[in-house]
PDB file of C-alpha atoms and ligand atoms in Angstrom:
ATOM      1  CA  MET A   1      49.370  87.201 115.162  1.00 97.00           C
ATOM      2  CA  LYS A   2      52.891  85.781 115.069  1.00 98.00           C
ATOM      3  CA  ILE A   3      55.687  88.055 116.142  1.00 98.00           C
ATOM      4  CA  GLY A   4      59.454  87.876 115.813  1.00 98.00           C
ATOM      5  CA  VAL A   5      61.795  89.282 118.437  1.00 98.00           C
ATOM      6  CA  LEU A   6      65.321  90.508 117.654  1.00 98.00           C
ATOM      7  CA  LEU A   7      67.725  90.915 120.554  1.00 98.00           C
ATOM      8  CA  SER A   8      71.410  91.145 121.356  1.00 98.00           C
ATOM      9  CA  GLY A   9      71.609  90.656 125.101  1.00 98.00           C
ATOM     10  CA  SER A  10      69.824  89.730 128.292  1.00 98.00           C
ATOM     11  CA  GLY A  11      66.326  89.619 126.851  1.00 98.00           C
ATOM     12  CA  SER A  12      64.423  90.787 129.918  1.00 98.00           C
ATOM     13  CA  ASN A  13      61.931  92.452 127.567  1.00 98.00           C
ATOM     14  CA  LEU A  14      61.566  89.182 125.672  1.00 98.00           C
ATOM     15  CA  GLN A  15      60.868  87.559 129.040  1.00 98.00           C
ATOM     16  CA  ALA A  16      58.179  90.157 129.767  1.00 98.00           C
ATOM     17  CA  ILE A  17      56.566  89.355 126.412  1.00 98.00           C
ATOM     18  CA  ILE A  18      56.800  85.607 127.064  1.00 98.00           C
ATOM     19  CA  ASP A  19      55.207  86.079 130.493  1.00 98.00           C
ATOM     20  CA  ALA A  20      52.471  88.306 129.082  1.00 98.00           C
ATOM     21  CA  VAL A  21      51.589  85.585 126.558  1.00 98.00           C
ATOM     22  CA  LYS A  22      51.629  82.900 129.268  1.00 98.00           C
ATOM     23  CA  ASN A  23      49.376  84.988 131.502  1.00 98.00           C
ATOM     24  CA  ASN A  24      46.932  85.477 128.631  1.00 97.00           C
ATOM     25  CA  PHE A  25      47.436  89.244 128.696  1.00 97.00           C
ATOM     26  CA  LEU A  26      48.809  89.104 125.175  1.00 98.00           C
ATOM     27  CA  SER A  27      47.325  86.926 122.450  1.00 97.00           C
ATOM     28  CA  VAL A  28      50.245  86.581 120.094  1.00 98.00           C
ATOM     29  CA  GLU A  29      52.583  83.744 119.287  1.00 98.00           C
ATOM     30  CA  ILE A  30      56.308  84.365 119.407  1.00 98.00           C
ATOM     31  CA  GLY A  31      57.257  82.622 116.171  1.00 98.00           C
ATOM     32  CA  LEU A  32      60.983  83.266 116.288  1.00 98.00           C
ATOM     33  CA  VAL A  33      63.693  84.945 118.330  1.00 98.00           C
ATOM     34  CA  VAL A  34      66.804  86.008 116.431  1.00 98.00           C
ATOM     35  CA  SER A  35      70.044  87.349 117.813  1.00 98.00           C
ATOM     36  CA  ASP A  36      73.176  88.837 116.315  1.00 98.00           C
ATOM     37  CA  ASN A  37      75.061  87.584 119.371  1.00 98.00           C
ATOM     38  CA  PRO A  38      75.482  83.837 119.835  1.00 98.00           C
ATOM     39  CA  ASP A  39      75.921  84.286 123.589  1.00 98.00           C
ATOM     40  CA  ALA A  40      72.823  86.431 124.146  1.00 98.00           C
ATOM     41  CA  PHE A  41      71.030  85.243 127.274  1.00 98.00           C
ATOM     42  CA  GLY A  42      67.784  86.070 125.469  1.00 98.00           C
ATOM     43  CA  LEU A  43      68.354  83.029 123.213  1.00 98.00           C
ATOM     44  CA  LYS A  44      68.410  80.833 126.314  1.00 98.00           C
ATOM     45  CA  ARG A  45      65.244  82.433 127.655  1.00 98.00           C
ATOM     46  CA  ALA A  46      63.544  81.644 124.332  1.00 98.00           C
ATOM     47  CA  GLU A  47      64.730  78.044 124.311  1.00 98.00           C
ATOM     48  CA  LYS A  48      63.572  77.574 127.890  1.00 98.00           C
ATOM     49  CA  ALA A  49      60.126  78.790 126.883  1.00 98.00           C
ATOM     50  CA  GLY A  50      60.061  76.413 123.909  1.00 98.00           C
ATOM     51  CA  ILE A  51      60.353  79.205 121.350  1.00 98.00           C
ATOM     52  CA  ARG A  52      62.433  78.815 118.191  1.00 98.00           C
ATOM     53  CA  ALA A  53      65.608  80.799 118.649  1.00 98.00           C
ATOM     54  CA  GLN A  54      68.399  81.381 116.202  1.00 98.00           C
ATOM     55  CA  TYR A  55      71.718  83.171 116.000  1.00 98.00           C
ATOM     56  CA  ILE A  56      72.199  84.724 112.578  1.00 98.00           C
ATOM     57  CA  PRO A  57      75.679  86.196 112.057  1.00 98.00           C
ATOM     58  CA  PRO A  58      75.374  89.957 111.496  1.00 98.00           C
ATOM     59  CA  GLY A  59      78.294  90.434 109.109  1.00 96.00           C
ATOM     60  CA  PRO A  60      81.481  92.424 109.632  1.00 97.00           C
ATOM     61  CA  LYS A  61      80.125  95.822 110.751  1.00 96.00           C
ATOM     62  CA  ARG A  62      79.474  96.637 114.386  1.00 94.00           C
ATOM     63  CA  THR A  63      76.370  98.830 114.146  1.00 95.00           C
ATOM     64  CA  VAL A  64      74.423  97.489 111.169  1.00 96.00           C
ATOM     65  CA  LEU A  65      73.628  94.146 109.565  1.00 97.00           C
ATOM     66  CA  SER A  66      75.365  93.393 106.291  1.00 97.00           C
ATOM     67  CA  PRO A  67      73.004  93.283 103.276  1.00 97.00           C
ATOM     68  CA  GLU A  68      73.411  89.482 103.174  1.00 97.00           C
ATOM     69  CA  ALA A  69      72.594  89.206 106.854  1.00 98.00           C
ATOM     70  CA  GLU A  70      69.533  91.423 106.417  1.00 98.00           C
ATOM     71  CA  GLU A  71      68.233  89.025 103.766  1.00 98.00           C
ATOM     72  CA  LYS A  72      68.765  86.104 106.112  1.00 98.00           C
ATOM     73  CA  TYR A  73      66.936  87.840 108.962  1.00 98.00           C
ATOM     74  CA  ILE A  74      64.013  88.647 106.670  1.00 98.00           C
ATOM     75  CA  THR A  75      63.840  85.115 105.286  1.00 98.00           C
ATOM     76  CA  ALA A  76      63.931  83.578 108.752  1.00 98.00           C
ATOM     77  CA  LEU A  77      61.224  85.910 110.079  1.00 98.00           C
ATOM     78  CA  LYS A  78      58.995  85.410 107.028  1.00 98.00           C
ATOM     79  CA  GLU A  79      59.450  81.638 107.039  1.00 98.00           C
ATOM     80  CA  ALA A  80      58.423  81.596 110.682  1.00 98.00           C
ATOM     81  CA  GLY A  81      55.272  83.506 109.683  1.00 98.00           C
ATOM     82  CA  CYS A  82      56.086  86.632 111.689  1.00 98.00           C
ATOM     83  CA  GLU A  83      53.917  89.631 110.859  1.00 98.00           C
ATOM     84  CA  LEU A  84      55.372  91.992 113.439  1.00 98.00           C
ATOM     85  CA  VAL A  85      59.028  92.442 114.384  1.00 98.00           C
ATOM     86  CA  CYS A  86      59.824  93.578 117.928  1.00 98.00           C
ATOM     87  CA  LEU A  87      63.297  94.900 118.628  1.00 98.00           C
ATOM     88  CA  ALA A  88      64.154  94.164 122.231  1.00 98.00           C
ATOM     89  CA  GLY A  89      67.664  95.356 122.894  1.00 98.00           C
ATOM     90  CA  PHE A  90      68.826  94.689 119.335  1.00 98.00           C
ATOM     91  CA  MET A  91      72.021  96.703 119.116  1.00 96.00           C
ATOM     92  CA  ARG A  92      72.020  97.432 115.396  1.00 96.00           C
ATOM     93  CA  VAL A  93      70.397 100.130 113.316  1.00 95.00           C
ATOM     94  CA  ILE A  94      67.610  98.677 111.193  1.00 95.00           C
ATOM     95  CA  LYS A  95      67.920  99.594 107.535  1.00 93.00           C
ATOM     96  CA  ASP A  96      65.588  99.823 104.548  1.00 94.00           C
ATOM     97  CA  LYS A  97      65.420  96.155 103.606  1.00 97.00           C
ATOM     98  CA  ILE A  98      63.851  95.043 106.854  1.00 98.00           C
ATOM     99  CA  LEU A  99      61.630  98.131 107.019  1.00 98.00           C
ATOM    100  CA  THR A 100      60.431  97.439 103.465  1.00 98.00           C
ATOM    101  CA  ALA A 101      59.833  93.768 104.226  1.00 98.00           C
ATOM    102  CA  PHE A 102      57.756  94.705 107.310  1.00 98.00           C
ATOM    103  CA  PRO A 103      56.293  98.143 106.490  1.00 97.00           C
ATOM    104  CA  GLY A 104      54.965  99.859 109.607  1.00 96.00           C
ATOM    105  CA  ARG A 105      55.466  96.583 111.421  1.00 98.00           C
ATOM    106  CA  VAL A 106      58.706  97.021 113.328  1.00 98.00           C
ATOM    107  CA  LEU A 107      58.556  98.150 116.968  1.00 98.00           C
ATOM    108  CA  ASN A 108      61.324  99.199 119.345  1.00 98.00           C
ATOM    109  CA  ILE A 109      61.637  99.908 123.053  1.00 98.00           C
ATOM    110  CA  HIS A 110      64.008 102.666 124.117  1.00 98.00           C
ATOM    111  CA  PRO A 111      65.086 103.529 127.680  1.00 98.00           C
ATOM    112  CA  SER A 112      64.246 107.250 127.679  1.00 98.00           C
ATOM    113  CA  LEU A 113      61.355 109.581 126.986  1.00 98.00           C
ATOM    114  CA  LEU A 114      62.021 110.165 123.303  1.00 98.00           C
ATOM    115  CA  PRO A 115      62.851 112.441 121.613  1.00 98.00           C
ATOM    116  CA  SER A 116      65.151 113.102 124.579  1.00 98.00           C
ATOM    117  CA  PHE A 117      68.263 110.975 124.759  1.00 98.00           C
ATOM    118  CA  PRO A 118      68.230 108.799 121.648  1.00 97.00           C
ATOM    119  CA  GLY A 119      71.162 106.468 121.099  1.00 96.00           C
ATOM    120  CA  LEU A 120      73.242 104.493 123.551  1.00 95.00           C
ATOM    121  CA  LYS A 121      73.000 104.426 127.375  1.00 97.00           C
ATOM    122  CA  ALA A 122      69.999 106.737 127.359  1.00 98.00           C
ATOM    123  CA  TRP A 123      69.462 106.344 131.128  1.00 98.00           C
ATOM    124  CA  LYS A 124      73.012 107.542 131.778  1.00 98.00           C
ATOM    125  CA  GLN A 125      72.548 110.441 129.362  1.00 98.00           C
ATOM    126  CA  ALA A 126      69.440 111.435 131.353  1.00 98.00           C
ATOM    127  CA  LEU A 127      71.237 111.185 134.684  1.00 98.00           C
ATOM    128  CA  ASP A 128      74.235 113.157 133.422  1.00 98.00           C
ATOM    129  CA  TYR A 129      71.934 115.834 132.000  1.00 98.00           C
ATOM    130  CA  GLY A 130      70.212 116.245 135.348  1.00 98.00           C
ATOM    131  CA  VAL A 131      66.597 115.725 134.260  1.00 98.00           C
ATOM    132  CA  ARG A 132      64.015 115.126 137.012  1.00 98.00           C
ATOM    133  CA  PHE A 133      62.031 112.645 134.948  1.00 98.00           C
ATOM    134  CA  THR A 134      62.996 110.094 132.363  1.00 98.00           C
ATOM    135  CA  GLY A 135      61.368 106.815 131.342  1.00 98.00           C
ATOM    136  CA  CYS A 136      60.904 104.584 128.335  1.00 98.00           C
ATOM    137  CA  THR A 137      59.238 104.677 124.946  1.00 98.00           C
ATOM    138  CA  VAL A 138      57.771 102.107 122.560  1.00 98.00           C
ATOM    139  CA  HIS A 139      57.809 103.424 119.032  1.00 98.00           C
ATOM    140  CA  LEU A 140      57.485 102.328 115.449  1.00 98.00           C
ATOM    141  CA  VAL A 141      60.814 102.039 113.731  1.00 98.00           C
ATOM    142  CA  GLU A 142      61.581 104.204 110.741  1.00 95.00           C
ATOM    143  CA  LYS A 143      64.816 105.147 109.019  1.00 92.00           C
ATOM    144  CA  GLY A 144      66.250 107.428 111.729  1.00 90.00           C
ATOM    145  CA  VAL A 145      67.687 106.193 115.009  1.00 92.00           C
ATOM    146  CA  ASP A 146      64.992 106.166 117.748  1.00 95.00           C
ATOM    147  CA  THR A 147      62.817 108.602 115.774  1.00 95.00           C
ATOM    148  CA  GLY A 148      59.619 106.763 114.779  1.00 97.00           C
ATOM    149  CA  PRO A 149      56.030 107.560 115.839  1.00 98.00           C
ATOM    150  CA  ILE A 150      55.487 107.003 119.558  1.00 98.00           C
ATOM    151  CA  ILE A 151      53.024 104.356 120.722  1.00 98.00           C
ATOM    152  CA  LEU A 152      53.417 104.325 124.519  1.00 98.00           C
ATOM    153  CA  GLN A 153      55.659 105.978 127.096  1.00 98.00           C
ATOM    154  CA  ALA A 154      56.120 105.583 130.834  1.00 98.00           C
ATOM    155  CA  VAL A 155      57.644 108.173 133.139  1.00 98.00           C
ATOM    156  CA  VAL A 156      60.272 107.305 135.737  1.00 98.00           C
ATOM    157  CA  PRO A 157      61.231 110.021 138.260  1.00 98.00           C
ATOM    158  CA  VAL A 158      64.966 110.461 138.808  1.00 98.00           C
ATOM    159  CA  ARG A 159      65.920 110.305 142.494  1.00 98.00           C
ATOM    160  CA  PRO A 160      68.712 112.449 143.933  1.00 97.00           C
ATOM    161  CA  ASP A 161      70.663 109.359 144.990  1.00 97.00           C
ATOM    162  CA  ASP A 162      70.174 107.444 141.721  1.00 98.00           C
ATOM    163  CA  THR A 163      73.113 105.702 140.121  1.00 98.00           C
ATOM    164  CA  PRO A 164      72.936 104.620 136.472  1.00 98.00           C
ATOM    165  CA  GLU A 165      72.188 101.111 137.741  1.00 98.00           C
ATOM    166  CA  THR A 166      69.323 102.016 140.091  1.00 98.00           C
ATOM    167  CA  LEU A 167      67.741 104.275 137.495  1.00 98.00           C
ATOM    168  CA  LEU A 168      68.032 101.666 134.748  1.00 98.00           C
ATOM    169  CA  SER A 169      66.488  99.048 136.967  1.00 98.00           C
ATOM    170  CA  ARG A 170      63.371 101.209 137.529  1.00 98.00           C
ATOM    171  CA  ILE A 171      63.205 102.019 133.808  1.00 98.00           C
ATOM    172  CA  HIS A 172      63.323  98.296 133.033  1.00 98.00           C
ATOM    173  CA  GLN A 173      60.365  97.660 135.326  1.00 98.00           C
ATOM    174  CA  GLN A 174      58.324 100.103 133.264  1.00 98.00           C
ATOM    175  CA  GLU A 175      59.609  98.700 129.961  1.00 98.00           C
ATOM    176  CA  HIS A 176      58.314  95.302 130.978  1.00 98.00           C
ATOM    177  CA  ILE A 177      54.848  96.797 131.377  1.00 98.00           C
ATOM    178  CA  ILE A 178      54.603  99.045 128.321  1.00 98.00           C
ATOM    179  CA  TYR A 179      56.202  96.774 125.709  1.00 98.00           C
ATOM    180  CA  PRO A 180      53.668  93.954 126.086  1.00 98.00           C
ATOM    181  CA  ALA A 181      50.916  96.601 126.319  1.00 98.00           C
ATOM    182  CA  ALA A 182      52.020  98.218 123.043  1.00 98.00           C
ATOM    183  CA  ILE A 183      52.281  94.869 121.269  1.00 98.00           C
ATOM    184  CA  LYS A 184      48.783  94.045 122.489  1.00 98.00           C
ATOM    185  CA  LEU A 185      47.413  97.303 121.051  1.00 98.00           C
ATOM    186  CA  PHE A 186      49.155  96.622 117.749  1.00 98.00           C
ATOM    187  CA  ALA A 187      48.013  92.994 117.556  1.00 98.00           C
ATOM    188  CA  GLU A 188      44.414  93.915 118.368  1.00 97.00           C
ATOM    189  CA  GLY A 189      44.379  96.546 115.610  1.00 96.00           C
ATOM    190  CA  LYS A 190      43.811  99.341 118.122  1.00 97.00           C
ATOM    191  CA  LEU A 191      46.388 101.729 116.655  1.00 97.00           C
ATOM    192  CA  THR A 192      45.821 104.202 113.869  1.00 96.00           C
ATOM    193  CA  ILE A 193      48.831 106.035 112.569  1.00 95.00           C
ATOM    194  CA  SER A 194      48.775 109.301 110.722  1.00 94.00           C
ATOM    195  CA  GLY A 195      52.179 110.867 110.166  1.00 92.00           C
ATOM    196  CA  ARG A 196      53.806 111.109 113.586  1.00 95.00           C
ATOM    197  CA  GLN A 197      50.532 110.736 115.452  1.00 97.00           C
ATOM    198  CA  VAL A 198      49.568 107.352 116.815  1.00 97.00           C
ATOM    199  CA  ASN A 199      46.017 107.164 118.101  1.00 96.00           C
ATOM    200  CA  VAL A 200      44.847 104.426 120.396  1.00 94.00           C
ATOM    201  CA  LEU A 201      41.261 103.403 119.699  1.00 91.00           C
ATOM    202  CA  ASN A 202      39.178 102.732 122.757  1.00 81.00           C
ATOM    203  CA  LYS A 203      37.182  99.561 123.301  1.00 69.00           C
ATOM    204  CA  ASN A 204      34.126 100.563 121.309  1.00 66.00           C
ATOM    205  CA  GLN A 205      35.860 102.303 118.448  1.00 69.00           C
ATOM    206  CA  LYS A 206      36.477 100.569 115.144  1.00 62.00           C
ATOM    207  CA  LYS A 207      39.133 101.549 112.628  1.00 60.00           C
TER     208      LYS A 207
HETATM  209  C1  LIG B 301      66.311  97.882 127.125  1.00 76.90           C
HETATM  210  O1  LIG B 301      66.677  98.827 128.076  1.00 76.90           O
HETATM  211  C2  LIG B 301      65.714  98.539 125.912  1.00 76.90           C
HETATM  212  O2  LIG B 301      65.081  99.753 126.206  1.00 76.90           O
HETATM  213  C3  LIG B 301      66.910  98.795 125.045  1.00 76.90           C
HETATM  214  O3  LIG B 301      67.758  97.698 125.267  1.00 76.90           O
HETATM  215  C4  LIG B 301      67.527  97.161 126.553  1.00 76.90           C
HETATM  216  C5  LIG B 301      67.304  95.700 126.398  1.00 76.90           C
HETATM  217  O4  LIG B 301      67.232  95.048 127.640  1.00 76.90           O
HETATM  218  N1  LIG B 301      66.528  98.950 123.671  1.00 76.90           N
HETATM  219  P1  LIG B 301      66.833  93.513 127.684  1.00 76.90           P
HETATM  220  O5  LIG B 301      67.839  92.756 126.819  1.00 76.90           O
HETATM  221  O6  LIG B 301      65.438  93.377 127.183  1.00 76.90           O
HETATM  222  O7  LIG B 301      66.978  93.127 129.128  1.00 76.90           O
END
């Protein structure tokens, strides 16, 4: 299966996916990496790994792609043969056009245990709230922000001396494990989705 990755920044999750493919943990091909930020370090990571990488201007708004930009993203992903779209730190809300072009085929990673702390700086929200445990979530993307059916989660305990930076760094370590794992389950057809429930088939089960 070919996948496309959309990102806006550092791309450490992209790197985890690249490494998982290299190590033969994940049998997918990263067909295209697209960013809304020409300076995203993730674009450099892609180029270094020999993966096609492209900046596509997002349009004038800060939080969403313009309708014209959405079309361009879809065309680029389709032309590259991508069947699954993985958001990896893509800082824009995904709207109908992309969701319709890739129905049930857009994944996201979020740095909290959803449904707690959707939105921005989720690790800081968790720290400020005083929770004992937070973590990260891979979910299918639907219309709402950080609301889609949950595929995998990992728990990260909050330490009394945590700063936003130390907590985020431990959350990232877990993200780099569960995102490739979730993509693997998706690519191998091991997920069945019914409403909000995502079931993971075990080795011997067939869909
Ligand atoms: C991650 O924390 C992810 O959960 C969130 O954006 C961040 C991206 O980090 N959606 P990176 O660019 O993959 O390093």
